[in-house]
C-alpha angles and dihedrals in degrees: 000000000000121000132188140170118226134191141043120343109277093016103063120154117224115234141180112223116217113172106302094343127098110202118201110240097192092103085064105031141000091226147351093263140132094280092054095044094046092067129061088284097166093056092047092050094045091050092050092046092049090050091052092243096131109080121202112262107237117226092012095138091062096048127103112261113234128195106292091236128050116247106304124224089234140015110200121185137198118216131212094003095153115067096220092051091050090053094046086053090055097254138109115246111276122253093209127031115276110223131200135158139241122194121248092245089066089073110097139148120298095246100036117123115258120220117224104228121251109274094012119146098159109053110155140186129232125183109212142174110239125208118208115205118229103177132030111271120196126155097347110196096223143358088256089073094057098085092065089060099050120094096183150296137276141188113249140180110215094203110200139190103213099197090052090044100047111014104043097021101112087222099309128092103216097091087071094047108048109069111128111274095018093130113057104187133193147326086208143015104220122195118237095251090065099058140046093228096190092058111043126135115232122197140171136187135190116209088343095306117121117250114158127026117165144120134247088238086076093063114121092214114032127217096270094046090051096051092046093048095047091048089065090065108025136030104241111214131205110277095025117136126222121192111207104204137271134262126235122289104079127130092252088070090069100240097096136042121253120254123278134187110291096029117130121213123198121197127186138174120188110258094002101075144246131283135188131195133184112213113224135191121262116256129188113258114248 
């Protein structure tokens, strides 16, 4: 199944996408959130669809695309999870997953404009596979248990400000990760049965020029290992989002310039959809 949320920010309508049709999910749920995902949401949606209870949403193709999940309670990220990216960052590949956090207000629609923070000179892009949690996961006994706790997968851009992340970090990375809008997500939430998560192509472009081109089979720690590992330290809740790391080809590696106002970034993961953001200059709020 493929889910999306359409409409103005803060008033998105949940939909099921079937081919060219957008079916209104409001007879089943008010939103694609933790409460919805914690239940047997696929069975509920299939039953409603089979009964003809999901009307087509008129004008859906013209609506803004929001993040495919409502604001999560947590956004947990894995760093340097592709060996070549670790090396372009000047580090050896990690032997245990590196964890850092983004704030929930970083999660925005896949095509929303992203504001370059005030004073930033090193804003960077990162295409990443996102895991959406569907059942509470705490102290899982093995990676084999992870699949039962995953609702689906999303495309994400882990936008980063490298000076904030590395130079004034105080030893943690999150300062460079938590500016509002620094996590464009979507366009879709895709259930696990629809994708071969261990073999997905990830790509990014800046102003139409190729940057990243890799595959999830190059991850050091795969999806199941990540969920299992995190569950030893944090209780993952339904609706939470995990970003699994980015491959090589970012500005931090030194081959490409950092982003400036007017730049356009495209992000794509096979089977999980395409997103595009224009980066805009910071302006004081009135």
